Amino acid sequence: MQKKKIILGISGGIAAYKTPELVRRLKSRGAEVQVVVTRSAIEFVTETTLQAVSGLPVRSNLWDTNAEAAMGHIELARWADLVLIAPATAEIMARLAAGSAPDLLTTLCLATEAPIAIAPAMNHVMWSNVAVQKNRDRLESRGMQILGPAHGDQACGENGLGRMLEPDDIVAAILVPKAVPEIAAKPLSGKTVMITAGPTREAIDSVRYISNRSSGKMGYALAAAARDAGAKVMLVSGPVAVPLPENVVRFDTESAADMYSVVHQHLESVDIFIGAAAVADFHVVDVAAGKIKKTAKELSLDLERTKDVLASVARLPDRPFTVGFAAETDNLREYALGKLERKNLHMIVANLVGKNLGFETDRNAVEVFWRGGEASFPIAAKDKLAEDLVALIGTQYLESISADTQIELPTIAIRD
Ligand code: PMT
């Protein structure tokens, strides 16, 4: 995006509060960003903030003689390599669809020859309104890129399709235009995610085993969230009683050794691997063939280390984006960062565990770490938490592939 000139048009929706971050993300990729706001946008975000992050005075008024003298609106329309409108309200979409130009932003859209991309944001019922959908179709048929919206919690307190894509997703959509329709519909469309979940059982004899308190709830919730984000999901599961989410493929395993071999058998097409299983760290060396008799007063078992499933995936030369979990009883941050480093992971999700903490319960709280960032998720239902985790993992994954491939800005996304 080096030196690409982007007009960021901001219209008046609550998602405007995310635009300073979007400006920062675009600028960190080397773009020059000229912010243009509508009158209602500045009800949600200040011109002072936008000027500070963009480094340029914010344009808002078609009739501002000083600004026009410095660079007239036609000149500005020619200057742009891309016009990006985020958030795009139902109102701005209607104006664009009608070709009307009552303000600076819509005038620029008529006057520019640069591609235009919009990131709609509105209440989910508004988004599904026939009038809005017709405008959407009309804009798309004229070659505008429609980025999103995303599904999730809305400022109005409801839940549905209508959230503006996160700034990282918008930047990724501009960088990887082929991914735009996929990102627009579901951020992980076309991707394969493998998740391990639940406990393992390490046999002592033919009827007894060593295991742990994992119920599988966290891993299964992640599987459902990844499926909802559009991914094909493989769930490699230890023995659990949690129902299998629809449209998720499950591979049943019992011991750590089983889990290791099933994971490696099906890893070929996996884009993202998430190790949420509580895999045993030790297994019994000599498993007795029948049931051990309780005649002796004491029983000693020789244990040896199991193979580490997660670390083995992260060691592969063409490894998927690899996310581990860290279950700790203390020093959460320190131990999690140690595992991130030692196991060579892209990300680690750390939770405190104990009786009724992390394990078995319906709720959980986590800290997530990756190189260059961290995020904290307070206690929430595991399915809600899983949605947020999948959104974060998806964003980091998309960032990593756009950084890895160093994709040049395509002509269809931004004018050369
Ligand atoms: O299943 P629930 O009841 O919902 O509980 C959820 C959970 C607490 C099990 C889950 O949130 C969690 O923390 N899972 C990881 C548990 C664990 O084994 O953590 P660990 O810190 O011991 O292991 C670190 C990572 O290495 C984990 O990703 C683990 O899957 C992986 N590992 C460990 C050992 C091994 N032999 N192979 C592995 O892949």
XYZ file of C-alpha atoms and ligand atoms in Angstrom:
455
model
C 0.000 0.000 0.000
C 3.114 2.203 -0.078
C 2.171 5.770 -1.037
C -1.323 4.810 -2.219
C -3.711 7.692 -1.777
C -6.911 6.766 -0.020
C -9.912 8.969 0.640
C -11.540 7.566 3.746
C -15.148 8.726 3.777
C -16.849 8.432 7.163
C -20.614 8.607 7.426
C -22.704 8.895 10.560
C -22.927 5.523 12.248
C -21.717 4.400 15.663
C -18.978 2.316 13.998
C -17.334 5.656 13.128
C -15.624 5.379 16.510
C -13.412 2.671 14.990
C -12.169 4.876 12.149
C -9.149 6.455 13.899
C -7.853 2.879 14.266
C -8.631 2.208 10.600
C -6.658 5.319 9.613
C -3.726 4.108 11.714
C -3.839 0.643 10.107
C -3.917 2.112 6.586
C -1.095 4.511 7.364
C 1.018 1.778 8.943
C 0.795 0.023 5.569
C 2.265 3.126 3.921
C -0.956 4.694 2.570
C -1.697 8.424 2.568
C -5.145 8.941 4.023
C -7.362 11.966 3.434
C -10.381 11.806 5.712
C -13.698 13.201 4.476
C -16.585 13.220 6.941
C -20.293 13.775 6.592
C -22.059 16.126 8.984
C -23.468 13.261 11.052
C -20.124 11.410 11.218
C -18.726 14.080 13.534
C -21.475 13.251 16.026
C -19.538 10.002 16.590
C -15.863 10.858 16.102
C -14.068 14.192 16.293
C -12.247 15.926 13.475
C -9.416 16.643 15.919
C -8.781 12.919 16.466
C -8.982 12.148 12.762
C -6.639 14.986 11.874
C -4.176 13.831 14.532
C -4.055 10.234 13.248
C -4.161 11.057 9.526
C -1.796 14.028 9.702
C -4.041 15.986 7.300
C -6.871 18.442 7.912
C -10.211 16.674 7.718
C -12.459 17.699 4.820
C -16.154 18.016 5.495
C -17.689 20.880 3.610
C -18.117 21.389 -0.105
C -18.402 25.129 0.506
C -15.233 25.561 2.591
C -13.395 28.175 0.496
C -10.048 27.770 2.285
C -9.998 24.014 1.845
C -11.196 24.314 -1.746
C -8.445 26.838 -2.463
C -5.821 24.399 -1.149
C -7.240 21.453 -3.136
C -10.557 21.673 -4.940
C -12.946 18.772 -4.684
C -12.431 17.739 -8.304
C -8.674 17.737 -7.747
C -9.206 15.682 -4.587
C -11.373 13.212 -6.508
C -8.534 12.839 -9.048
C -5.896 12.554 -6.309
C -7.412 9.357 -4.881
C -6.303 5.851 -5.806
C -9.191 4.463 -3.766
C -12.269 5.870 -2.082
C -13.189 3.821 0.957
C -16.378 4.627 2.865
C -16.419 3.150 6.353
C -18.839 3.036 7.978
C -21.339 3.360 5.149
C -24.812 4.030 6.533
C -28.082 3.128 4.806
C -28.427 6.828 4.014
C -25.072 7.199 2.262
C -25.732 3.983 0.313
C -29.074 5.425 -0.836
C -27.419 8.672 -1.958
C -24.719 6.784 -3.845
C -27.257 4.465 -5.454
C -29.357 7.442 -6.563
C -26.278 9.270 -7.845
C -27.165 12.310 -5.784
C -24.424 14.587 -4.477
C -25.669 16.844 -1.693
C -22.372 16.815 0.231
C -18.606 16.634 -0.293
C -18.284 12.865 0.113
C -20.975 11.901 -2.396
C -19.731 14.611 -4.787
C -16.250 13.044 -4.643
C -17.744 9.631 -5.374
C -19.376 10.983 -8.528
C -16.275 12.871 -9.587
C -13.661 10.167 -9.005
C -12.411 7.584 -11.454
C -10.836 5.610 -8.608
C -12.431 2.384 -7.376
C -14.878 2.781 -4.513
C -15.233 0.329 -1.637
C -17.819 0.626 1.107
C -18.071 -1.069 4.504
C -21.775 -0.932 5.451
C -22.760 -0.687 9.106
C -26.294 -0.547 10.418
C -28.908 -2.355 12.467
C -29.499 -5.880 11.110
C -33.175 -5.213 10.321
C -32.214 -2.116 8.355
C -29.580 -4.138 6.505
C -32.140 -6.752 5.493
C -34.645 -4.095 4.353
C -35.487 -4.550 0.670
C -34.654 -0.921 -0.130
C -31.173 -1.241 1.388
C -30.548 -4.557 -0.378
C -31.649 -3.061 -3.704
C -29.228 -0.162 -3.176
C -26.529 -2.626 -2.270
C -27.114 -4.607 -5.485
C -27.151 -1.431 -7.523
C -23.827 -0.266 -6.081
C -22.249 -3.677 -6.573
C -23.454 -3.874 -10.164
C -21.680 -0.551 -10.781
C -18.415 -2.115 -9.619
C -18.273 -0.886 -6.038
C -16.721 -3.320 -3.582
C -19.019 -4.110 -0.667
C -16.949 -5.103 2.381
C -19.155 -6.871 4.889
C -21.108 -6.308 6.980
C -20.170 -8.788 9.699
C -22.427 -10.759 11.988
C -22.430 -10.143 15.747
C -23.517 -7.932 18.628
C -24.832 -4.527 17.614
C -24.732 -1.176 19.385
C -28.551 -1.267 19.630
C -28.252 -4.341 21.871
C -29.404 -6.774 19.206
C -27.417 -9.403 17.359
C -27.272 -9.982 13.634
C -25.726 -9.121 10.288
C -24.901 -5.419 10.153
C -21.691 -4.729 12.082
C -18.947 -2.898 10.247
C -15.998 -5.184 9.512
C -13.139 -4.678 11.955
C -10.409 -2.284 10.740
C -8.003 -5.216 10.247
C -10.554 -7.040 8.080
C -11.134 -3.940 5.973
C -7.396 -3.537 5.419
C -7.078 -7.247 4.604
C -9.989 -6.982 2.143
C -8.274 -4.136 0.347
C -4.975 -6.007 0.308
C -6.406 -9.323 -0.827
C -9.298 -8.405 -3.111
C -10.018 -12.008 -4.056
C -10.885 -12.540 -0.424
C -13.394 -9.694 -0.459
C -16.535 -11.711 -1.169
C -15.440 -14.291 1.378
C -14.596 -11.707 4.001
C -17.818 -9.928 3.185
C -19.923 -12.978 3.815
C -17.879 -14.873 6.403
C -14.302 -14.129 7.412
C -13.143 -17.776 7.276
C -14.970 -18.855 4.107
C -12.880 -21.293 2.112
C -10.588 -21.991 5.082
C -10.166 -25.229 6.979
C -9.833 -25.128 10.740
C -8.790 -28.110 12.880
C -9.557 -27.947 16.603
C -8.602 -30.405 19.326
C -10.990 -30.596 22.270
C -11.697 -32.456 25.470
C -9.472 -34.627 27.649
C -7.407 -37.661 26.744
C -7.488 -40.953 28.614
C -4.246 -42.783 29.330
C -4.935 -46.420 30.097
C -3.594 -48.037 33.279
C -5.145 -51.407 32.571
C -8.121 -52.647 30.557
C -10.654 -50.741 32.750
C -8.827 -47.848 34.413
C -7.278 -44.704 33.046
C -5.690 -41.357 33.958
C -7.534 -38.311 32.675
C -8.417 -34.717 33.563
C -11.419 -32.441 34.111
C -11.805 -31.134 30.541
C -15.435 -31.357 29.364
C -14.759 -30.327 25.755
C -17.106 -27.317 26.065
C -14.452 -24.748 25.110
C -13.206 -26.677 22.070
C -16.720 -27.513 20.857
C -17.785 -23.860 21.205
C -14.760 -22.879 19.114
C -15.751 -25.437 16.488
C -19.274 -23.951 16.234
C -17.879 -20.397 16.069
C -15.357 -21.307 13.344
C -18.144 -22.987 11.374
C -20.298 -19.837 11.753
C -17.364 -17.799 10.478
C -17.539 -19.869 7.283
C -14.742 -22.399 7.879
C -14.800 -26.103 7.183
C -14.167 -27.510 10.670
C -12.506 -30.739 11.792
C -12.856 -31.456 15.486
C -10.396 -33.975 16.911
C -12.061 -34.876 20.153
C -11.247 -36.773 23.289
C -14.087 -38.606 25.066
C -16.730 -35.999 25.997
C -20.501 -35.772 26.477
C -20.965 -32.453 24.644
C -23.231 -32.598 21.541
C -21.474 -32.246 18.204
C -22.280 -28.914 16.479
C -23.972 -29.368 13.081
C -21.768 -29.348 10.005
C -18.617 -30.079 11.957
C -16.637 -33.223 11.188
C -15.556 -35.056 14.333
C -12.736 -37.566 14.749
C -13.007 -39.463 18.014
C -9.812 -40.229 19.878
C -8.974 -41.540 23.295
C -5.315 -41.255 24.222
C -2.733 -38.545 23.516
C -1.071 -40.938 21.045
C -4.406 -41.396 19.187
C -4.922 -37.654 19.056
C -1.401 -37.153 17.726
C -1.851 -39.630 14.883
C -5.397 -38.490 13.900
C -4.260 -34.854 13.811
C -1.302 -35.650 11.571
C -3.407 -37.872 9.268
C -5.789 -35.001 8.430
C -3.573 -31.952 8.605
C -2.818 -31.542 4.924
C -5.394 -28.911 3.989
C -5.620 -27.212 7.387
C -5.186 -23.413 7.418
C -5.669 -22.827 11.151
C -4.956 -25.308 13.963
C -6.312 -24.623 17.461
C -5.208 -26.891 20.323
C -7.929 -26.564 22.957
C -7.670 -30.156 24.197
C -6.286 -30.964 27.607
C -3.844 -33.567 26.338
C -2.198 -35.752 28.961
C 1.442 -34.929 29.495
C 2.286 -38.471 30.646
C 1.137 -41.980 29.760
C 1.637 -45.304 31.507
C 4.612 -47.212 30.122
C 3.302 -50.770 30.605
C -0.464 -50.946 30.324
C -1.701 -54.132 32.019
C -3.611 -56.443 29.691
C -6.472 -57.264 32.098
C -7.741 -55.613 35.271
C -4.982 -55.128 37.848
C -5.875 -57.013 41.043
C -5.945 -55.018 44.263
C -4.026 -57.640 46.217
C -0.899 -55.533 46.649
C -0.881 -52.742 49.266
C 0.694 -50.278 46.886
C 0.859 -49.849 43.164
C 3.537 -47.927 41.288
C 3.123 -46.863 37.703
C 5.953 -45.844 35.411
C 4.921 -42.801 33.384
C 6.627 -41.252 30.417
C 6.012 -38.055 28.465
C 3.459 -38.093 25.678
C 4.244 -36.532 22.319
C 3.175 -32.893 22.207
C 0.497 -32.632 19.495
C 0.509 -28.842 19.336
C 4.285 -28.417 19.258
C 4.573 -31.108 16.575
C 2.111 -29.193 14.341
C 3.947 -25.911 14.942
C 7.257 -27.579 13.983
C 6.082 -28.574 10.486
C 7.823 -26.650 7.696
C 4.501 -25.654 6.091
C 2.647 -25.388 9.384
C -0.867 -23.990 9.564
C -1.517 -20.828 11.579
C -1.047 -22.475 14.974
C -2.903 -21.432 18.113
C -2.343 -23.106 21.479
C -4.073 -22.909 24.820
C -2.305 -22.590 28.164
C -4.067 -23.895 31.248
C -2.360 -22.508 34.342
C -3.085 -22.326 38.048
C -0.825 -19.263 38.569
C 1.542 -16.874 36.740
C -0.776 -16.980 33.727
C 1.006 -14.410 31.599
C 4.538 -15.613 32.264
C 3.819 -19.300 31.607
C 1.662 -18.551 28.563
C 4.364 -16.379 26.992
C 6.861 -19.173 27.702
C 4.653 -21.675 25.828
C 4.110 -19.251 22.929
C 7.879 -19.030 22.519
C 8.884 -22.625 23.311
C 6.217 -24.226 21.131
C 6.752 -21.652 18.349
C 3.060 -20.707 18.134
C 1.367 -17.876 16.294
C -0.971 -17.226 19.223
C -1.745 -18.584 22.674
C -5.006 -18.406 24.621
C -4.324 -18.544 28.349
C -6.836 -19.431 31.045
C -6.664 -19.971 34.782
C -7.852 -23.450 35.685
C -8.897 -25.275 38.802
C -12.021 -26.793 40.212
C -14.910 -24.891 38.551
C -12.465 -22.587 36.809
C -11.727 -22.973 33.091
C -12.451 -26.716 33.127
C -16.043 -28.043 33.037
C -17.841 -24.748 33.604
C -19.997 -22.978 30.973
C -18.048 -19.729 31.310
C -14.423 -18.777 30.940
C -12.084 -15.773 30.911
C -8.893 -15.700 28.844
C -5.834 -13.642 27.968
C -4.536 -13.979 24.419
C -0.943 -13.323 23.403
C 0.802 -13.154 20.052
C 3.997 -11.542 18.819
C 3.221 -7.845 18.818
C -0.072 -7.903 20.665
C -2.316 -9.160 23.400
C -6.003 -9.032 24.274
C -8.027 -9.729 27.354
C -11.478 -11.336 27.347
C -13.375 -11.077 30.649
C -15.568 -13.886 31.936
C -18.292 -14.808 29.435
C -20.262 -17.824 28.245
C -17.920 -20.146 26.353
C -19.915 -19.857 23.109
C -19.779 -16.045 23.203
C -16.104 -16.135 24.116
C -15.474 -18.595 21.285
C -17.040 -16.151 18.775
C -14.721 -13.379 19.939
C -11.706 -15.684 19.899
C -12.456 -16.921 16.384
C -12.865 -13.305 15.206
C -9.479 -12.395 16.705
C -7.736 -15.530 15.431
C -9.264 -14.954 11.957
C -8.012 -11.371 11.904
C -4.495 -12.356 12.953
C -4.487 -15.210 10.455
C -5.575 -12.928 7.577
C -2.935 -10.391 8.605
C -0.307 -13.127 8.583
C -1.186 -14.353 5.101
C -1.308 -10.883 3.619
C 2.060 -10.104 5.244
C 3.554 -13.465 4.114
C 2.491 -13.146 0.520
C 3.405 -9.428 0.264
C 0.570 -8.990 -2.208
C 0.860 -5.891 -4.403
C -2.157 -3.636 -4.452
C -4.284 -4.874 -7.309
C -5.613 -2.521 -9.952
C -9.207 -3.501 -9.251
C -8.863 -2.498 -5.622
C -6.860 0.689 -5.954
C -5.998 2.689 -9.025
C -2.281 2.515 -9.900
O -12.930 -28.563 28.023
P -13.440 -27.519 28.994
O -14.035 -28.135 30.228
O -14.359 -26.539 28.356
O -12.163 -26.693 29.520
C -11.440 -25.901 28.660
C -9.936 -26.028 28.886
C -9.581 -25.492 30.259
C -9.486 -27.483 28.769
C -9.244 -25.206 27.733
O -9.657 -23.862 27.839
C -7.716 -25.288 27.830
O -7.057 -24.575 28.546
N -7.126 -26.239 27.043
C -5.695 -26.538 27.096
C -5.436 -27.431 28.294
C -3.980 -27.842 28.393
O -3.669 -28.981 28.274
O -3.128 -26.833 28.538
P -1.500 -27.027 28.744
O -1.053 -25.680 29.218
O -1.217 -28.189 29.568
O -1.001 -27.319 27.277
C -0.564 -26.286 26.388
C -0.997 -26.571 24.980
O -0.307 -27.734 24.496
C -2.480 -26.836 24.800
O -2.882 -26.220 23.586
C -2.556 -28.356 24.672
O -3.649 -28.748 23.834
C -1.223 -28.677 24.004
N -0.685 -30.016 24.295
C -0.229 -30.315 25.548
C 0.349 -31.560 25.759
C 0.439 -32.478 24.701
N 0.963 -33.675 24.873
N -0.031 -32.142 23.493
C -0.585 -30.930 23.265
O -1.028 -30.646 22.140
